[in-house]
Amino acid sequence: MAQVTPQSLTPRKRPRQARAAATVDAIYEATIQVLLSDGPHRLTTTRVAERAGVSVGTMYQYFPQKQALIHALNERYLERLAEKIEATCREQHGAPAGAMVEALIETYWRAKTERPEVTRALYRSVADLDNAALIDRFARRVDKATIAMLETASDMRFADIKTINRTLVTVIFGAVRNAFERELADTEAAAVMQQLVLMCRRYVDGLSPAAKNA
């Protein structure tokens, strides 16, 4: 059963015109800047409004309180991450299973490290929020995209694709997040990613003969 976002965290309205969308984008970027400079506990809607160059009244048109703003910022982050994963999955349709796995790892790692300070700030910002619905929607989108990709593998047919997919996604996302949170040096992170690719490729290659093409 799908999780539901608490009403208190739901934006009052969504931007429908380009000018309104630009205003909300400015609010989001200002929120990131305040998170980076002051941390989540000192973030206020007033500080964000000042940084974004908008009135507090404009802020309240969209976000009734600080928690709703942070929730919406994380929602946007997960939506963009899901879009990147979906794009990679579409590009990999028909490829060998090992290449699919490697592309998924590279995409997720690259997305996490594009703006590493922002990713860390967002992790900290949701510590006290009910973000179960966000994670649930993200997981459903990812599962749909990765299963659809794996179903087209040129060299494999998976007997229990849901379980295999869940295992791969759990291992990949968990390992990447753990490596990211350790703040490894570039060379160390690259070595971990290489081992993760090797491990996931071996997992796919080692599936039972019944899972492989005749």
PDB file of C-alpha atoms in Angstrom:
ATOM      1  CA  MET A   1       0.000   0.000   0.000  1.00  0.00           C
ATOM      2  CA  ALA A   2       1.367   3.401  -1.014  1.00  0.00           C
ATOM      3  CA  GLN A   3       2.410   5.810   1.728  1.00  0.00           C
ATOM      4  CA  VAL A   4       0.608   9.168   1.969  1.00  0.00           C
ATOM      5  CA  THR A   5       2.314  12.502   2.623  1.00  0.00           C
ATOM      6  CA  PRO A   6       1.020  14.165   5.820  1.00  0.00           C
ATOM      7  CA  GLN A   7      -1.234  17.130   5.034  1.00  0.00           C
ATOM      8  CA  SER A   8       0.970  19.450   7.105  1.00  0.00           C
ATOM      9  CA  LEU A   9       3.885  18.798   4.723  1.00  0.00           C
ATOM     10  CA  THR A  10       1.935  19.303   1.509  1.00  0.00           C
ATOM     11  CA  PRO A  11       2.623  22.569  -0.399  1.00  0.00           C
ATOM     12  CA  ARG A  12      -0.318  24.977  -0.478  1.00  0.00           C
ATOM     13  CA  LYS A  13      -0.068  25.139  -4.260  1.00  0.00           C
ATOM     14  CA  ARG A  14       2.210  24.178  -7.141  1.00  0.00           C
ATOM     15  CA  PRO A  15       3.621  26.730  -9.600  1.00  0.00           C
ATOM     16  CA  ARG A  16       1.724  26.665 -12.904  1.00  0.00           C
ATOM     17  CA  GLN A  17       3.362  29.486 -14.844  1.00  0.00           C
ATOM     18  CA  ALA A  18       7.003  30.038 -15.783  1.00  0.00           C
ATOM     19  CA  ARG A  19       7.355  33.071 -13.523  1.00  0.00           C
ATOM     20  CA  ALA A  20       5.949  31.203 -10.538  1.00  0.00           C
ATOM     21  CA  ALA A  21       8.188  28.214 -11.279  1.00  0.00           C
ATOM     22  CA  ALA A  22      11.220  30.518 -11.349  1.00  0.00           C
ATOM     23  CA  THR A  23      10.198  31.958  -7.981  1.00  0.00           C
ATOM     24  CA  VAL A  24       9.893  28.495  -6.434  1.00  0.00           C
ATOM     25  CA  ASP A  25      13.254  27.481  -7.937  1.00  0.00           C
ATOM     26  CA  ALA A  26      14.811  30.541  -6.304  1.00  0.00           C
ATOM     27  CA  ILE A  27      13.217  29.558  -2.987  1.00  0.00           C
ATOM     28  CA  TYR A  28      14.606  26.032  -3.301  1.00  0.00           C
ATOM     29  CA  GLU A  29      18.114  27.274  -4.079  1.00  0.00           C
ATOM     30  CA  ALA A  30      17.924  29.747  -1.198  1.00  0.00           C
ATOM     31  CA  THR A  31      16.850  26.930   1.112  1.00  0.00           C
ATOM     32  CA  ILE A  32      19.926  24.951   0.068  1.00  0.00           C
ATOM     33  CA  GLN A  33      22.173  27.933   0.730  1.00  0.00           C
ATOM     34  CA  VAL A  34      20.690  28.484   4.195  1.00  0.00           C
ATOM     35  CA  LEU A  35      21.014  24.779   4.995  1.00  0.00           C
ATOM     36  CA  LEU A  36      24.676  24.898   3.992  1.00  0.00           C
ATOM     37  CA  SER A  37      25.490  28.079   5.885  1.00  0.00           C
ATOM     38  CA  ASP A  38      23.307  27.711   8.997  1.00  0.00           C
ATOM     39  CA  GLY A  39      22.168  24.089   9.194  1.00  0.00           C
ATOM     40  CA  PRO A  40      18.607  22.706   9.354  1.00  0.00           C
ATOM     41  CA  HIS A  41      17.915  23.800  12.935  1.00  0.00           C
ATOM     42  CA  ARG A  42      18.599  27.480  12.191  1.00  0.00           C
ATOM     43  CA  LEU A  43      16.710  27.486   8.911  1.00  0.00           C
ATOM     44  CA  THR A  44      13.579  29.646   8.962  1.00  0.00           C
ATOM     45  CA  THR A  45      11.172  30.687   6.251  1.00  0.00           C
ATOM     46  CA  THR A  46      12.140  34.316   6.923  1.00  0.00           C
ATOM     47  CA  ARG A  47      15.835  33.624   6.280  1.00  0.00           C
ATOM     48  CA  VAL A  48      15.004  31.704   3.132  1.00  0.00           C
ATOM     49  CA  ALA A  49      12.737  34.485   1.863  1.00  0.00           C
ATOM     50  CA  GLU A  50      15.472  37.066   2.424  1.00  0.00           C
ATOM     51  CA  ARG A  51      18.056  34.898   0.622  1.00  0.00           C
ATOM     52  CA  ALA A  52      15.652  34.251  -2.282  1.00  0.00           C
ATOM     53  CA  GLY A  53      14.680  37.913  -2.582  1.00  0.00           C
ATOM     54  CA  VAL A  54      10.972  37.269  -2.091  1.00  0.00           C
ATOM     55  CA  SER A  55       8.480  38.336   0.534  1.00  0.00           C
ATOM     56  CA  VAL A  56       7.478  36.080   3.396  1.00  0.00           C
ATOM     57  CA  GLY A  57       3.939  36.329   2.036  1.00  0.00           C
ATOM     58  CA  THR A  58       5.114  34.841  -1.258  1.00  0.00           C
ATOM     59  CA  MET A  59       6.778  32.018   0.680  1.00  0.00           C
ATOM     60  CA  TYR A  60       3.541  31.234   2.493  1.00  0.00           C
ATOM     61  CA  GLN A  61       1.635  31.052  -0.778  1.00  0.00           C
ATOM     62  CA  TYR A  62       3.498  27.808  -1.417  1.00  0.00           C
ATOM     63  CA  PHE A  63       4.870  26.529   1.883  1.00  0.00           C
ATOM     64  CA  PRO A  64       2.819  26.881   5.078  1.00  0.00           C
ATOM     65  CA  GLN A  65       5.822  26.230   7.336  1.00  0.00           C
ATOM     66  CA  LYS A  66       9.511  25.308   7.427  1.00  0.00           C
ATOM     67  CA  GLN A  67       8.904  21.549   7.436  1.00  0.00           C
ATOM     68  CA  ALA A  68       6.773  21.762   4.295  1.00  0.00           C
ATOM     69  CA  LEU A  69       9.570  23.658   2.550  1.00  0.00           C
ATOM     70  CA  ILE A  70      12.206  21.083   3.494  1.00  0.00           C
ATOM     71  CA  HIS A  71       9.860  18.272   2.485  1.00  0.00           C
ATOM     72  CA  ALA A  72       9.268  19.867  -0.927  1.00  0.00           C
ATOM     73  CA  LEU A  73      13.002  20.403  -1.462  1.00  0.00           C
ATOM     74  CA  ASN A  74      13.699  16.733  -0.772  1.00  0.00           C
ATOM     75  CA  GLU A  75      10.783  15.735  -2.979  1.00  0.00           C
ATOM     76  CA  ARG A  76      12.330  17.670  -5.874  1.00  0.00           C
ATOM     77  CA  TYR A  77      15.717  16.048  -5.206  1.00  0.00           C
ATOM     78  CA  LEU A  78      14.249  12.532  -5.289  1.00  0.00           C
ATOM     79  CA  GLU A  79      12.175  13.291  -8.388  1.00  0.00           C
ATOM     80  CA  ARG A  80      15.277  14.420 -10.285  1.00  0.00           C
ATOM     81  CA  LEU A  81      17.222  11.408  -9.048  1.00  0.00           C
ATOM     82  CA  ALA A  82      14.431   9.104 -10.209  1.00  0.00           C
ATOM     83  CA  GLU A  83      14.400  10.816 -13.615  1.00  0.00           C
ATOM     84  CA  LYS A  84      18.135  10.192 -14.036  1.00  0.00           C
ATOM     85  CA  ILE A  85      17.760   6.533 -13.110  1.00  0.00           C
ATOM     86  CA  GLU A  86      14.785   6.144 -15.450  1.00  0.00           C
ATOM     87  CA  ALA A  87      16.738   7.702 -18.316  1.00  0.00           C
ATOM     88  CA  THR A  88      19.673   5.348 -17.746  1.00  0.00           C
ATOM     89  CA  CYS A  89      17.355   2.345 -17.615  1.00  0.00           C
ATOM     90  CA  ARG A  90      15.737   3.311 -20.922  1.00  0.00           C
ATOM     91  CA  GLU A  91      19.155   3.750 -22.536  1.00  0.00           C
ATOM     92  CA  GLN A  92      20.225   0.281 -21.364  1.00  0.00           C
ATOM     93  CA  HIS A  93      17.240  -1.631 -22.749  1.00  0.00           C
ATOM     94  CA  GLY A  94      18.550  -4.635 -24.680  1.00  0.00           C
ATOM     95  CA  ALA A  95      22.070  -4.470 -23.220  1.00  0.00           C
ATOM     96  CA  PRO A  96      23.770  -7.350 -21.360  1.00  0.00           C
ATOM     97  CA  ALA A  97      22.731  -7.587 -17.710  1.00  0.00           C
ATOM     98  CA  GLY A  98      26.231  -6.782 -16.451  1.00  0.00           C
ATOM     99  CA  ALA A  99      26.331  -3.547 -18.464  1.00  0.00           C
ATOM    100  CA  MET A 100      22.938  -2.592 -17.062  1.00  0.00           C
ATOM    101  CA  VAL A 101      24.168  -3.056 -13.504  1.00  0.00           C
ATOM    102  CA  GLU A 102      27.318  -1.028 -14.126  1.00  0.00           C
ATOM    103  CA  ALA A 103      25.345   1.829 -15.720  1.00  0.00           C
ATOM    104  CA  LEU A 104      22.944   1.912 -12.769  1.00  0.00           C
ATOM    105  CA  ILE A 105      25.830   2.125 -10.282  1.00  0.00           C
ATOM    106  CA  GLU A 106      27.541   4.894 -12.244  1.00  0.00           C
ATOM    107  CA  THR A 107      24.330   6.920 -12.567  1.00  0.00           C
ATOM    108  CA  TYR A 108      23.478   6.711  -8.880  1.00  0.00           C
ATOM    109  CA  TRP A 109      27.008   7.551  -7.771  1.00  0.00           C
ATOM    110  CA  ARG A 110      27.277  10.485 -10.168  1.00  0.00           C
ATOM    111  CA  ALA A 111      23.938  11.884  -8.979  1.00  0.00           C
ATOM    112  CA  LYS A 112      25.017  11.689  -5.335  1.00  0.00           C
ATOM    113  CA  THR A 113      28.351  13.407  -5.975  1.00  0.00           C
ATOM    114  CA  GLU A 114      27.365  16.191  -8.379  1.00  0.00           C
ATOM    115  CA  ARG A 115      26.869  18.532  -5.424  1.00  0.00           C
ATOM    116  CA  PRO A 116      28.032  16.457  -2.459  1.00  0.00           C
ATOM    117  CA  GLU A 117      27.597  19.247   0.081  1.00  0.00           C
ATOM    118  CA  VAL A 118      23.952  19.605  -0.980  1.00  0.00           C
ATOM    119  CA  THR A 119      23.308  15.869  -0.724  1.00  0.00           C
ATOM    120  CA  ARG A 120      24.714  15.825   2.825  1.00  0.00           C
ATOM    121  CA  ALA A 121      22.653  18.874   3.802  1.00  0.00           C
ATOM    122  CA  LEU A 122      19.483  17.211   2.505  1.00  0.00           C
ATOM    123  CA  TYR A 123      20.238  14.029   4.433  1.00  0.00           C
ATOM    124  CA  ARG A 124      20.514  16.072   7.625  1.00  0.00           C
ATOM    125  CA  SER A 125      17.440  18.163   6.890  1.00  0.00           C
ATOM    126  CA  VAL A 126      14.989  15.236   6.834  1.00  0.00           C
ATOM    127  CA  ALA A 127      16.148  13.710  10.124  1.00  0.00           C
ATOM    128  CA  ASP A 128      13.026  14.925  11.956  1.00  0.00           C
ATOM    129  CA  LEU A 129      10.529  14.684   9.075  1.00  0.00           C
ATOM    130  CA  ASP A 130       8.067  11.985   8.102  1.00  0.00           C
ATOM    131  CA  ASN A 131       9.446  11.304   4.630  1.00  0.00           C
ATOM    132  CA  ALA A 132       8.130   7.743   4.270  1.00  0.00           C
ATOM    133  CA  ALA A 133       5.816   8.739   1.407  1.00  0.00           C
ATOM    134  CA  LEU A 134       8.690  10.361  -0.495  1.00  0.00           C
ATOM    135  CA  ILE A 135      10.864   7.263  -0.158  1.00  0.00           C
ATOM    136  CA  ASP A 136       7.967   5.017  -1.120  1.00  0.00           C
ATOM    137  CA  ARG A 137       7.226   6.963  -4.330  1.00  0.00           C
ATOM    138  CA  PHE A 138      10.902   7.055  -5.239  1.00  0.00           C
ATOM    139  CA  ALA A 139      11.303   3.306  -4.649  1.00  0.00           C
ATOM    140  CA  ARG A 140       8.251   2.498  -6.760  1.00  0.00           C
ATOM    141  CA  ARG A 141       9.526   4.568  -9.682  1.00  0.00           C
ATOM    142  CA  VAL A 142      12.993   3.050  -9.468  1.00  0.00           C
ATOM    143  CA  ASP A 143      11.674  -0.509  -9.208  1.00  0.00           C
ATOM    144  CA  LYS A 144       9.421  -0.012 -12.220  1.00  0.00           C
ATOM    145  CA  ALA A 145      12.308   1.358 -14.317  1.00  0.00           C
ATOM    146  CA  THR A 146      14.929  -1.184 -13.257  1.00  0.00           C
ATOM    147  CA  ILE A 147      12.622  -4.189 -13.651  1.00  0.00           C
ATOM    148  CA  ALA A 148      11.588  -3.004 -17.111  1.00  0.00           C
ATOM    149  CA  MET A 149      15.277  -2.697 -17.994  1.00  0.00           C
ATOM    150  CA  LEU A 150      16.284  -6.115 -16.643  1.00  0.00           C
ATOM    151  CA  GLU A 151      13.415  -7.762 -18.511  1.00  0.00           C
ATOM    152  CA  THR A 152      15.122  -6.769 -21.780  1.00  0.00           C
ATOM    153  CA  ALA A 153      18.606  -8.098 -20.916  1.00  0.00           C
ATOM    154  CA  SER A 154      20.151  -9.606 -24.034  1.00  0.00           C
ATOM    155  CA  ASP A 155      21.927 -12.428 -22.197  1.00  0.00           C
ATOM    156  CA  MET A 156      19.635 -13.337 -19.274  1.00  0.00           C
ATOM    157  CA  ARG A 157      16.088 -14.314 -18.387  1.00  0.00           C
ATOM    158  CA  PHE A 158      15.351 -13.888 -14.688  1.00  0.00           C
ATOM    159  CA  ALA A 159      13.190 -16.472 -12.923  1.00  0.00           C
ATOM    160  CA  ASP A 160      12.319 -14.179  -9.963  1.00  0.00           C
ATOM    161  CA  ILE A 161      13.018 -10.740 -11.343  1.00  0.00           C
ATOM    162  CA  LYS A 162      11.356  -8.817  -8.492  1.00  0.00           C
ATOM    163  CA  THR A 163      13.563 -10.389  -5.833  1.00  0.00           C
ATOM    164  CA  ILE A 164      16.696 -10.101  -7.986  1.00  0.00           C
ATOM    165  CA  ASN A 165      15.935  -6.459  -8.728  1.00  0.00           C
ATOM    166  CA  ARG A 166      15.228  -5.684  -5.081  1.00  0.00           C
ATOM    167  CA  THR A 167      18.535  -7.276  -4.087  1.00  0.00           C
ATOM    168  CA  LEU A 168      20.522  -5.341  -6.683  1.00  0.00           C
ATOM    169  CA  VAL A 169      18.911  -1.980  -5.910  1.00  0.00           C
ATOM    170  CA  THR A 170      19.270  -2.457  -2.141  1.00  0.00           C
ATOM    171  CA  VAL A 171      22.948  -3.387  -2.419  1.00  0.00           C
ATOM    172  CA  ILE A 172      23.795  -0.656  -4.912  1.00  0.00           C
ATOM    173  CA  PHE A 173      21.980   2.199  -3.207  1.00  0.00           C
ATOM    174  CA  GLY A 174      23.082   1.141   0.266  1.00  0.00           C
ATOM    175  CA  ALA A 175      26.732   0.768  -0.703  1.00  0.00           C
ATOM    176  CA  VAL A 176      26.852   4.065  -2.589  1.00  0.00           C
ATOM    177  CA  ARG A 177      25.224   5.977   0.255  1.00  0.00           C
ATOM    178  CA  ASN A 178      27.564   4.434   2.822  1.00  0.00           C
ATOM    179  CA  ALA A 179      30.627   5.235   0.717  1.00  0.00           C
ATOM    180  CA  PHE A 180      29.344   8.764   0.177  1.00  0.00           C
ATOM    181  CA  GLU A 181      28.696   9.376   3.877  1.00  0.00           C
ATOM    182  CA  ARG A 182      32.227   8.268   4.742  1.00  0.00           C
ATOM    183  CA  GLU A 183      33.492  11.218   2.642  1.00  0.00           C
ATOM    184  CA  LEU A 184      36.120   9.042   0.987  1.00  0.00           C
ATOM    185  CA  ALA A 185      38.907  10.523  -1.097  1.00  0.00           C
ATOM    186  CA  ASP A 186      38.316  10.311  -4.851  1.00  0.00           C
ATOM    187  CA  THR A 187      40.714   7.408  -5.280  1.00  0.00           C
ATOM    188  CA  GLU A 188      39.160   5.491  -2.389  1.00  0.00           C
ATOM    189  CA  ALA A 189      35.635   6.086  -3.682  1.00  0.00           C
ATOM    190  CA  ALA A 190      36.633   4.965  -7.173  1.00  0.00           C
ATOM    191  CA  ALA A 191      38.088   1.756  -5.748  1.00  0.00           C
ATOM    192  CA  VAL A 192      34.887   1.040  -3.806  1.00  0.00           C
ATOM    193  CA  MET A 193      32.777   1.638  -6.914  1.00  0.00           C
ATOM    194  CA  GLN A 194      34.948  -0.743  -8.936  1.00  0.00           C
ATOM    195  CA  GLN A 195      34.483  -3.441  -6.305  1.00  0.00           C
ATOM    196  CA  LEU A 196      30.735  -2.791  -6.198  1.00  0.00           C
ATOM    197  CA  VAL A 197      30.511  -3.202  -9.973  1.00  0.00           C
ATOM    198  CA  LEU A 198      32.519  -6.435  -9.759  1.00  0.00           C
ATOM    199  CA  MET A 199      30.347  -7.769  -6.920  1.00  0.00           C
ATOM    200  CA  CYS A 200      27.045  -7.010  -8.687  1.00  0.00           C
ATOM    201  CA  ARG A 201      28.274  -8.401 -12.001  1.00  0.00           C
ATOM    202  CA  ARG A 202      29.342 -11.622 -10.270  1.00  0.00           C
ATOM    203  CA  TYR A 203      25.947 -11.810  -8.564  1.00  0.00           C
ATOM    204  CA  VAL A 204      24.144 -11.570 -11.912  1.00  0.00           C
ATOM    205  CA  ASP A 205      26.551 -14.017 -13.572  1.00  0.00           C
ATOM    206  CA  GLY A 206      26.159 -16.467 -10.710  1.00  0.00           C
ATOM    207  CA  LEU A 207      22.383 -16.778 -10.879  1.00  0.00           C
ATOM    208  CA  SER A 208      21.007 -20.268 -11.358  1.00  0.00           C
ATOM    209  CA  PRO A 209      21.248 -21.754 -14.858  1.00  0.00           C
ATOM    210  CA  ALA A 210      17.458 -21.668 -15.057  1.00  0.00           C
ATOM    211  CA  ALA A 211      17.644 -17.876 -15.083  1.00  0.00           C
ATOM    212  CA  LYS A 212      19.853 -17.790 -18.169  1.00  0.00           C
ATOM    213  CA  ASN A 213      18.886 -18.062 -21.794  1.00  0.00           C
ATOM    214  CA  ALA A 214      18.909 -21.559 -23.226  1.00  0.00           C
TER     215      ALA A 214
END
